[in-house]
Short mmCIF file of N, CA and C in Angstrom, two decimals:
data_model
loop_
_atom_site.label_atom_id
_atom_site.label_comp_id
_atom_site.label_asym_id
_atom_site.label_seq_id
_atom_site.Cartn_x
_atom_site.Cartn_y
_atom_site.Cartn_z
N MET A 125 6.82 -16.49 10.27
CA MET A 125 8.03 -17.12 9.33
C MET A 125 9.18 -16.71 9.51
N PRO A 126 10.38 -17.71 9.41
CA PRO A 126 11.48 -17.60 9.39
C PRO A 126 12.27 -16.79 8.39
N HIS A 127 11.73 -16.71 7.25
CA HIS A 127 12.19 -15.63 6.06
C HIS A 127 11.75 -14.38 6.15
N LEU A 128 11.07 -13.83 7.27
CA LEU A 128 10.21 -12.82 6.99
C LEU A 128 10.68 -11.99 8.31
N ARG A 129 10.84 -10.37 8.19
CA ARG A 129 11.30 -9.48 9.01
C ARG A 129 9.96 -8.63 9.03
N ALA A 130 10.04 -7.93 10.04
CA ALA A 130 8.60 -6.92 10.51
C ALA A 130 8.89 -6.09 11.34
N CYS A 131 8.25 -4.74 11.30
CA CYS A 131 8.59 -3.95 12.22
C CYS A 131 6.91 -3.38 12.42
N HIS A 132 6.63 -3.11 13.65
CA HIS A 132 5.41 -2.31 14.32
C HIS A 132 5.27 -0.62 13.70
N LEU A 133 4.34 -0.52 12.80
CA LEU A 133 4.38 0.82 12.34
C LEU A 133 3.56 2.04 13.33
N TYR A 134 1.95 1.12 13.92
CA TYR A 134 1.44 2.26 14.60
C TYR A 134 0.32 1.20 15.13
N ASP A 135 -0.63 1.57 16.10
CA ASP A 135 -1.55 0.67 16.49
C ASP A 135 -2.71 1.48 15.80
N GLU A 136 -4.05 0.83 15.31
CA GLU A 136 -5.00 1.58 14.53
C GLU A 136 -6.17 1.26 15.34
N THR A 137 -7.09 2.03 14.94
CA THR A 137 -8.55 2.02 15.40
C THR A 137 -9.54 1.99 14.18
N TYR A 138 -10.66 1.72 14.41
CA TYR A 138 -11.92 1.71 13.52
C TYR A 138 -12.61 2.75 13.78
N VAL A 139 -13.22 3.42 12.62
CA VAL A 139 -14.31 4.37 12.61
C VAL A 139 -15.31 3.83 11.66
N LEU A 140 -16.49 4.29 11.81
CA LEU A 140 -17.68 4.02 10.93
C LEU A 140 -17.71 5.41 10.08
N ILE A 141 -17.75 4.81 8.68
CA ILE A 141 -18.18 6.00 7.81
C ILE A 141 -19.48 5.91 7.00
N GLY A 142 -20.18 6.70 6.33
CA GLY A 142 -21.47 6.67 5.67
C GLY A 142 -21.20 7.94 4.98
N ARG A 143 -22.41 8.06 3.81
CA ARG A 143 -22.26 9.21 3.46
C ARG A 143 -22.76 10.50 3.99
N GLN A 144 -22.19 11.58 3.45
CA GLN A 144 -22.56 13.01 4.23
C GLN A 144 -24.09 12.92 3.95
N GLY A 145 -24.91 13.35 4.96
CA GLY A 145 -26.25 13.49 5.09
C GLY A 145 -26.85 12.09 5.33
N HIS A 146 -26.29 11.02 5.64
CA HIS A 146 -26.80 9.89 5.83
C HIS A 146 -27.90 10.12 7.07
N PRO A 147 -29.33 9.65 6.87
CA PRO A 147 -30.24 9.94 7.89
C PRO A 147 -30.07 9.42 9.30
N ASP A 148 -29.60 8.25 9.18
CA ASP A 148 -29.14 7.49 10.48
C ASP A 148 -27.76 7.80 11.20
N LEU A 149 -27.03 8.47 10.69
CA LEU A 149 -25.56 8.84 11.18
C LEU A 149 -25.47 9.88 12.07
N LYS A 150 -25.13 10.00 13.32
CA LYS A 150 -24.69 11.00 14.16
C LYS A 150 -23.64 10.74 15.40
N PRO A 151 -22.96 11.48 15.64
CA PRO A 151 -21.98 11.55 16.77
C PRO A 151 -23.10 10.73 17.89
N GLY A 152 -22.26 10.17 18.74
CA GLY A 152 -22.84 9.28 20.22
C GLY A 152 -23.58 7.92 19.42
N LEU A 153 -23.79 7.57 18.47
CA LEU A 153 -24.44 6.58 17.84
C LEU A 153 -24.34 5.62 18.69
N THR A 154 -25.41 4.70 19.57
CA THR A 154 -25.72 3.70 20.36
C THR A 154 -25.33 2.72 19.40
N ILE A 155 -24.85 1.51 20.49
CA ILE A 155 -24.61 0.28 19.77
C ILE A 155 -26.16 -0.49 19.09
N GLU A 156 -27.23 -0.22 19.69
CA GLU A 156 -28.79 -0.67 19.11
C GLU A 156 -28.68 -0.02 18.04
N ASN A 157 -28.50 1.36 17.84
CA ASN A 157 -28.67 2.11 16.47
C ASN A 157 -27.80 1.27 15.21
N TYR A 158 -26.53 1.24 15.70
CA TYR A 158 -25.46 0.85 14.91
C TYR A 158 -25.44 -0.60 14.21
N VAL A 159 -26.33 -1.55 14.92
CA VAL A 159 -26.54 -2.87 14.51
C VAL A 159 -27.61 -2.82 13.58
N ARG A 160 -28.25 -1.97 13.57
CA ARG A 160 -29.58 -2.03 13.08
C ARG A 160 -29.37 -1.13 11.36
N LEU A 161 -28.09 -0.53 11.42
CA LEU A 161 -27.72 -0.04 10.00
C LEU A 161 -27.06 -1.05 8.97
N GLU A 162 -27.71 -0.79 7.71
CA GLU A 162 -27.16 -1.86 6.67
C GLU A 162 -25.32 -1.58 6.60
N HIS A 163 -24.83 -2.58 6.79
CA HIS A 163 -23.06 -2.70 6.80
C HIS A 163 -22.83 -3.25 5.63
N ILE A 164 -21.53 -2.61 5.15
CA ILE A 164 -20.41 -3.49 3.92
C ILE A 164 -19.46 -3.85 5.01
N VAL A 165 -18.74 -5.07 4.82
CA VAL A 165 -17.69 -5.39 5.29
C VAL A 165 -16.79 -5.88 4.28
N VAL A 166 -15.25 -6.00 4.78
CA VAL A 166 -14.35 -6.34 4.00
C VAL A 166 -13.83 -7.82 4.16
N SER A 167 -13.68 -8.55 3.34
CA SER A 167 -13.64 -10.04 3.33
C SER A 167 -12.61 -10.37 1.90
N ARG A 168 -11.52 -10.74 2.50
CA ARG A 168 -10.51 -10.95 1.33
C ARG A 168 -10.88 -12.26 0.63
N ARG A 169 -11.49 -13.17 1.23
CA ARG A 169 -11.77 -14.33 1.18
C ARG A 169 -13.01 -14.38 0.17
N GLY A 170 -13.68 -13.25 -0.04
CA GLY A 170 -14.94 -13.23 -0.48
C GLY A 170 -16.25 -13.88 -0.10
N GLY A 171 -17.11 -12.92 0.08
CA GLY A 171 -18.68 -13.57 0.52
C GLY A 171 -18.66 -13.85 1.96
N ASN A 172 -17.60 -13.52 2.90
CA ASN A 172 -17.70 -14.02 4.26
C ASN A 172 -18.17 -12.32 4.85
N PHE A 173 -19.51 -12.69 5.61
CA PHE A 173 -20.20 -11.43 6.07
C PHE A 173 -19.86 -11.39 7.33
N GLU A 174 -18.60 -12.04 8.34
CA GLU A 174 -18.14 -12.01 9.61
C GLU A 174 -17.18 -11.46 9.82
N THR A 175 -16.67 -10.80 10.76
CA THR A 175 -15.42 -10.48 10.95
C THR A 175 -15.11 -10.39 12.48
N PRO A 176 -13.80 -10.18 13.22
CA PRO A 176 -13.93 -10.05 14.70
C PRO A 176 -14.73 -9.33 15.31
N VAL A 177 -15.04 -8.38 14.54
CA VAL A 177 -16.17 -7.18 15.56
C VAL A 177 -17.38 -8.14 15.42
N ASP A 178 -17.87 -8.61 14.53
CA ASP A 178 -19.00 -9.57 14.78
C ASP A 178 -19.02 -10.60 15.96
N ASP A 179 -17.65 -11.26 16.06
CA ASP A 179 -17.87 -11.96 17.04
C ASP A 179 -17.55 -11.30 18.67
N ALA A 180 -16.99 -9.92 18.53
CA ALA A 180 -17.31 -9.11 19.91
C ALA A 180 -18.75 -8.63 20.13
N LEU A 181 -19.43 -8.24 19.27
CA LEU A 181 -20.82 -7.97 19.14
C LEU A 181 -21.55 -9.27 19.72
N GLY A 182 -21.45 -10.32 19.00
CA GLY A 182 -22.14 -11.60 19.54
C GLY A 182 -22.02 -11.77 21.10
N VAL A 183 -20.79 -11.72 21.50
CA VAL A 183 -20.49 -11.88 23.00
C VAL A 183 -21.34 -11.07 23.58
N LEU A 184 -21.75 -9.68 23.21
CA LEU A 184 -22.70 -8.78 23.82
C LEU A 184 -24.05 -8.90 23.70
N GLY A 185 -24.30 -10.02 22.85
CA GLY A 185 -25.71 -10.35 22.56
C GLY A 185 -26.36 -9.43 20.93
N TYR A 186 -25.49 -8.94 20.34
CA TYR A 186 -25.88 -8.13 19.12
C TYR A 186 -25.28 -8.81 17.94
N ARG A 187 -26.11 -8.64 17.00
CA ARG A 187 -25.57 -9.01 15.48
C ARG A 187 -26.14 -7.80 14.73
N ARG A 188 -25.07 -7.40 13.97
CA ARG A 188 -25.26 -6.23 13.03
C ARG A 188 -25.57 -6.70 11.49
N ASN A 189 -26.58 -5.68 11.03
CA ASN A 189 -27.13 -6.09 9.48
C ASN A 189 -26.24 -5.92 8.63
N VAL A 190 -25.45 -7.13 8.20
CA VAL A 190 -24.34 -7.30 7.41
C VAL A 190 -25.05 -7.51 5.78
N VAL A 191 -25.08 -6.59 4.94
CA VAL A 191 -25.57 -6.95 3.49
C VAL A 191 -24.74 -6.94 2.30
N MET A 192 -23.39 -6.62 2.36
CA MET A 192 -22.78 -6.43 1.20
C MET A 192 -21.08 -6.92 1.57
N SER A 193 -20.23 -7.55 1.21
CA SER A 193 -18.97 -7.74 1.12
C SER A 193 -17.93 -7.29 0.04
N ALA A 194 -17.09 -6.80 0.63
CA ALA A 194 -16.24 -6.26 -0.50
C ALA A 194 -14.70 -6.66 -0.42
N GLY A 195 -13.81 -7.13 -1.55
CA GLY A 195 -12.67 -7.59 -1.65
C GLY A 195 -11.59 -6.55 -0.83
N SER A 196 -11.69 -5.09 -1.01
CA SER A 196 -10.80 -4.36 -0.41
C SER A 196 -11.22 -3.43 0.34
N PHE A 197 -10.80 -2.44 1.30
CA PHE A 197 -11.24 -1.23 1.56
C PHE A 197 -11.28 0.03 0.83
N LEU A 198 -10.30 -0.43 -0.26
CA LEU A 198 -10.38 0.60 -0.91
C LEU A 198 -11.65 1.26 -2.18
N PHE A 199 -12.55 -0.16 -2.34
CA PHE A 199 -13.89 0.03 -2.83
C PHE A 199 -15.11 0.63 -1.90
N ILE A 200 -14.74 0.71 -0.43
CA ILE A 200 -15.80 1.14 0.48
C ILE A 200 -16.28 2.76 0.26
N PRO A 201 -15.44 3.49 -0.17
CA PRO A 201 -15.80 4.98 -0.14
C PRO A 201 -16.82 5.16 -1.38
N GLU A 202 -16.45 4.71 -2.49
CA GLU A 202 -17.35 4.72 -3.50
C GLU A 202 -18.87 4.05 -3.20
N ILE A 203 -18.84 3.20 -2.63
CA ILE A 203 -20.13 2.03 -2.09
C ILE A 203 -20.69 3.13 -1.10
N VAL A 204 -20.29 3.34 -0.13
CA VAL A 204 -21.01 4.10 1.03
C VAL A 204 -21.47 5.45 0.61
N SER A 205 -20.69 6.36 -0.40
CA SER A 205 -20.83 7.62 -0.51
C SER A 205 -22.08 7.69 -1.24
N SER A 206 -22.41 6.44 -1.99
CA SER A 206 -23.70 6.80 -2.89
C SER A 206 -24.90 6.08 -2.62
N SER A 207 -24.79 5.20 -1.18
CA SER A 207 -25.82 4.57 -0.63
C SER A 207 -26.09 5.08 0.72
N ASP A 208 -26.88 4.20 1.43
CA ASP A 208 -27.11 4.49 2.81
C ASP A 208 -26.46 3.21 3.58
N LEU A 209 -25.56 2.53 2.75
CA LEU A 209 -24.67 1.45 3.42
C LEU A 209 -23.34 2.28 4.37
N VAL A 210 -23.34 1.46 5.30
CA VAL A 210 -22.23 2.23 6.41
C VAL A 210 -20.87 1.16 6.32
N ALA A 211 -19.81 1.39 7.13
CA ALA A 211 -18.67 0.71 7.11
C ALA A 211 -17.65 0.84 8.13
N LEU A 212 -17.20 0.04 8.68
CA LEU A 212 -16.03 0.34 9.95
C LEU A 212 -14.72 0.39 8.83
N VAL A 213 -13.87 0.91 9.19
CA VAL A 213 -12.65 1.15 8.21
C VAL A 213 -11.73 1.43 9.35
N PRO A 214 -10.33 1.34 8.91
CA PRO A 214 -9.36 2.01 9.76
C PRO A 214 -9.06 3.29 9.42
N ARG A 215 -9.20 4.08 10.67
CA ARG A 215 -9.19 5.55 10.68
C ARG A 215 -8.21 6.30 9.81
N ARG A 216 -6.82 6.00 9.82
CA ARG A 216 -5.92 6.64 8.98
C ARG A 216 -6.32 6.42 7.18
N LEU A 217 -6.85 5.35 6.94
CA LEU A 217 -6.96 4.94 5.71
C LEU A 217 -7.94 6.25 5.03
N PHE A 218 -8.90 6.86 5.66
CA PHE A 218 -10.07 7.70 5.27
C PHE A 218 -10.13 8.96 6.15
N ARG A 219 -9.43 9.25 6.87
CA ARG A 219 -9.44 10.72 7.41
C ARG A 219 -9.45 11.62 6.73
N ALA A 220 -8.90 11.77 5.23
CA ALA A 220 -8.72 12.87 4.30
C ALA A 220 -10.11 13.02 3.46
N GLN A 221 -11.06 11.97 3.98
CA GLN A 221 -12.23 12.20 3.00
C GLN A 221 -13.35 12.63 3.65
N SER A 222 -13.40 13.90 4.57
CA SER A 222 -14.48 14.07 5.36
C SER A 222 -15.17 15.04 4.70
N GLU A 223 -14.97 15.33 3.51
CA GLU A 223 -15.98 16.44 2.89
C GLU A 223 -16.93 15.29 2.30
N ARG A 224 -16.79 14.26 1.72
CA ARG A 224 -17.81 13.22 1.16
C ARG A 224 -18.17 12.22 1.96
N LEU A 225 -17.69 12.01 2.99
CA LEU A 225 -18.00 10.85 4.34
C LEU A 225 -17.99 11.39 5.57
N MET A 226 -19.10 11.16 6.23
CA MET A 226 -19.13 11.27 7.67
C MET A 226 -18.36 10.23 8.39
N ILE A 227 -17.43 10.61 9.08
CA ILE A 227 -16.80 9.70 9.97
C ILE A 227 -17.00 9.84 11.22
N ILE A 228 -17.37 8.46 11.91
CA ILE A 228 -18.20 8.57 13.24
C ILE A 228 -17.39 7.87 14.24
N ASP A 229 -16.85 8.45 15.33
CA ASP A 229 -16.08 7.76 16.45
C ASP A 229 -17.13 6.95 17.10
N LEU A 230 -16.59 5.67 17.42
CA LEU A 230 -17.64 4.69 18.26
C LEU A 230 -16.90 4.30 19.52
N PRO A 231 -17.26 5.30 20.39
CA PRO A 231 -16.48 4.98 21.80
C PRO A 231 -16.36 3.70 22.04
N TRP A 232 -17.65 2.81 22.36
CA TRP A 232 -17.99 1.45 22.78
C TRP A 232 -17.15 0.60 22.25
N LEU A 233 -16.65 1.02 20.93
CA LEU A 233 -15.99 -0.37 20.17
C LEU A 233 -14.32 0.00 20.44
N SER A 234 -13.80 -0.92 21.07
CA SER A 234 -12.49 -0.72 21.66
C SER A 234 -11.60 -1.57 20.94
N GLU A 235 -11.89 -1.99 19.74
CA GLU A 235 -11.37 -2.89 18.87
C GLU A 235 -10.09 -2.01 18.25
N ARG A 236 -8.73 -2.66 18.58
CA ARG A 236 -7.43 -2.06 18.12
C ARG A 236 -6.81 -3.11 17.46
N PHE A 237 -5.81 -2.59 16.59
CA PHE A 237 -5.17 -3.66 15.69
C PHE A 237 -3.88 -3.07 15.37
N ASP A 238 -2.73 -3.95 14.87
CA ASP A 238 -1.38 -3.57 14.86
C ASP A 238 -1.49 -3.01 13.13
N ILE A 239 -0.66 -2.27 12.92
CA ILE A 239 -0.30 -1.99 11.58
C ILE A 239 1.42 -2.15 11.56
N GLY A 240 1.65 -2.97 10.41
CA GLY A 240 3.01 -3.32 10.55
C GLY A 240 3.53 -3.17 8.89
N LEU A 241 5.03 -3.29 8.94
CA LEU A 241 5.70 -3.47 7.56
C LEU A 241 6.47 -4.79 7.59
N ILE A 242 6.23 -5.71 6.47
CA ILE A 242 6.70 -6.92 6.48
C ILE A 242 7.67 -6.96 5.19
N TRP A 243 8.92 -7.62 5.43
CA TRP A 243 9.60 -7.76 4.31
C TRP A 243 10.19 -8.99 4.19
N HIS A 244 10.65 -9.58 2.91
CA HIS A 244 11.40 -10.88 3.12
C HIS A 244 12.92 -10.64 3.27
N GLU A 245 13.50 -11.55 4.11
CA GLU A 245 14.86 -11.72 4.76
C GLU A 245 16.08 -11.39 3.05
N ARG A 246 15.55 -11.67 2.13
CA ARG A 246 16.68 -11.43 0.82
C ARG A 246 16.71 -10.10 0.44
N CYS A 247 15.34 -9.48 0.91
CA CYS A 247 15.54 -7.88 0.64
C CYS A 247 16.15 -7.10 1.69
N HIS A 248 16.46 -7.44 2.82
CA HIS A 248 16.75 -6.68 4.16
C HIS A 248 17.81 -5.67 3.67
N GLY A 249 18.95 -6.30 3.23
CA GLY A 249 20.15 -5.68 2.97
C GLY A 249 20.12 -4.56 1.69
N HIS A 250 19.17 -4.69 0.78
CA HIS A 250 19.03 -3.98 -0.42
C HIS A 250 18.86 -2.50 0.10
N ALA A 251 19.86 -1.68 -0.24
CA ALA A 251 19.95 -0.33 -0.35
C ALA A 251 18.42 0.34 -0.71
N GLY A 252 18.13 0.20 -1.72
CA GLY A 252 16.85 0.72 -1.96
C GLY A 252 15.83 0.32 -1.22
N GLN A 253 15.29 -1.01 -1.08
CA GLN A 253 14.52 -1.45 0.03
C GLN A 253 14.52 -0.95 1.20
N ARG A 254 15.98 -0.85 1.65
CA ARG A 254 16.13 0.05 3.08
C ARG A 254 15.47 1.12 3.22
N TRP A 255 16.06 2.09 2.06
CA TRP A 255 15.40 3.45 2.03
C TRP A 255 13.85 3.65 2.07
N VAL A 256 13.26 2.53 1.40
CA VAL A 256 11.77 2.62 1.46
C VAL A 256 11.17 2.54 2.81
N ARG A 257 11.74 1.45 3.58
CA ARG A 257 11.49 0.83 4.69
C ARG A 257 11.53 2.27 5.69
N GLU A 258 12.63 3.01 5.67
CA GLU A 258 13.14 4.06 6.51
C GLU A 258 12.32 5.20 6.40
N LEU A 259 11.81 5.42 4.81
CA LEU A 259 11.08 6.53 4.65
C LEU A 259 9.44 6.26 5.19
N ILE A 260 9.04 4.97 4.90
CA ILE A 260 7.77 4.95 5.43
C ILE A 260 7.31 5.03 7.00
N GLY A 261 8.65 4.49 7.49
CA GLY A 261 9.04 4.91 9.38
C GLY A 261 8.94 6.36 9.58
N LYS A 262 9.57 6.92 8.68
CA LYS A 262 9.57 8.11 9.17
C LYS A 262 8.26 8.93 8.66
N LEU A 263 7.59 8.66 7.78
CA LEU A 263 6.29 9.19 7.64
C LEU A 263 5.36 8.88 8.75
N MET A 264 5.23 7.92 9.11
CA MET A 264 4.48 7.10 10.13
C MET A 264 4.61 8.01 11.34
N VAL A 265 6.19 8.22 11.83
CA VAL A 265 6.43 8.91 12.84
C VAL A 265 5.65 10.49 12.58
N GLU A 266 6.08 11.15 11.82
CA GLU A 266 5.58 12.34 11.04
C GLU A 266 3.91 12.49 11.48
N GLY A 267 3.11 11.19 11.06
CA GLY A 267 1.72 11.43 10.81
C GLY A 267 1.18 10.95 12.36
N GLU A 268 1.98 10.77 13.15
CA GLU A 268 1.31 10.31 14.57
C GLU A 268 0.72 11.85 15.33
N ASP A 269 0.96 12.75 14.71
CA ASP A 269 0.24 13.92 15.31
C ASP A 269 -1.12 14.13 14.94
N ASP A 270 -1.80 13.26 14.10
CA ASP A 270 -3.08 13.03 13.84
C ASP A 270 -3.26 11.67 14.22
N ALA A 271 -2.62 10.79 14.60
CA ALA A 271 -3.15 9.73 15.12
C ALA A 271 -3.91 9.63 16.36
N PRO A 272 -4.93 8.40 16.61
CA PRO A 272 -5.57 8.42 17.87
C PRO A 272 -4.41 8.23 19.26
N ARG A 273 -4.91 8.70 20.25
CA ARG A 273 -4.22 8.44 21.58
C ARG A 273 -4.74 7.59 22.15
N ALA A 274 -4.17 6.42 22.65
CA ALA A 274 -4.60 5.77 23.67
C ALA A 274 -5.08 5.99 25.10
#
């Protein structure tokens, strides 16, 4: 869009989360075991039970068992921590919740996506907005020590 500016912050990957003590979650989870789990997905439009991950699984001949849709990733920890549902979530969003959530890497899932900062042109020169953008950029660089490497 011509009135928007953007900058790339970092590349992100997904991890699988579930409650501590989930009987079917363990490192090295196979794709066959993954698709049998009961999944919750995030759908901003509501009720949509398919994501680009489902498209990729379909190409490989798999279909996961999606049983619930949520409107935001922020609802996911409460739902999975009190049930046997699991969810694919952005790694950085939930890395600090490992006490109450199991976080499982899925090496066979190579889905990566960009996280960026977008702002309107009219705010570009605003000193306060510029300070916030610079602070976010600085925090992202400092947080790279915890970020996954390509």
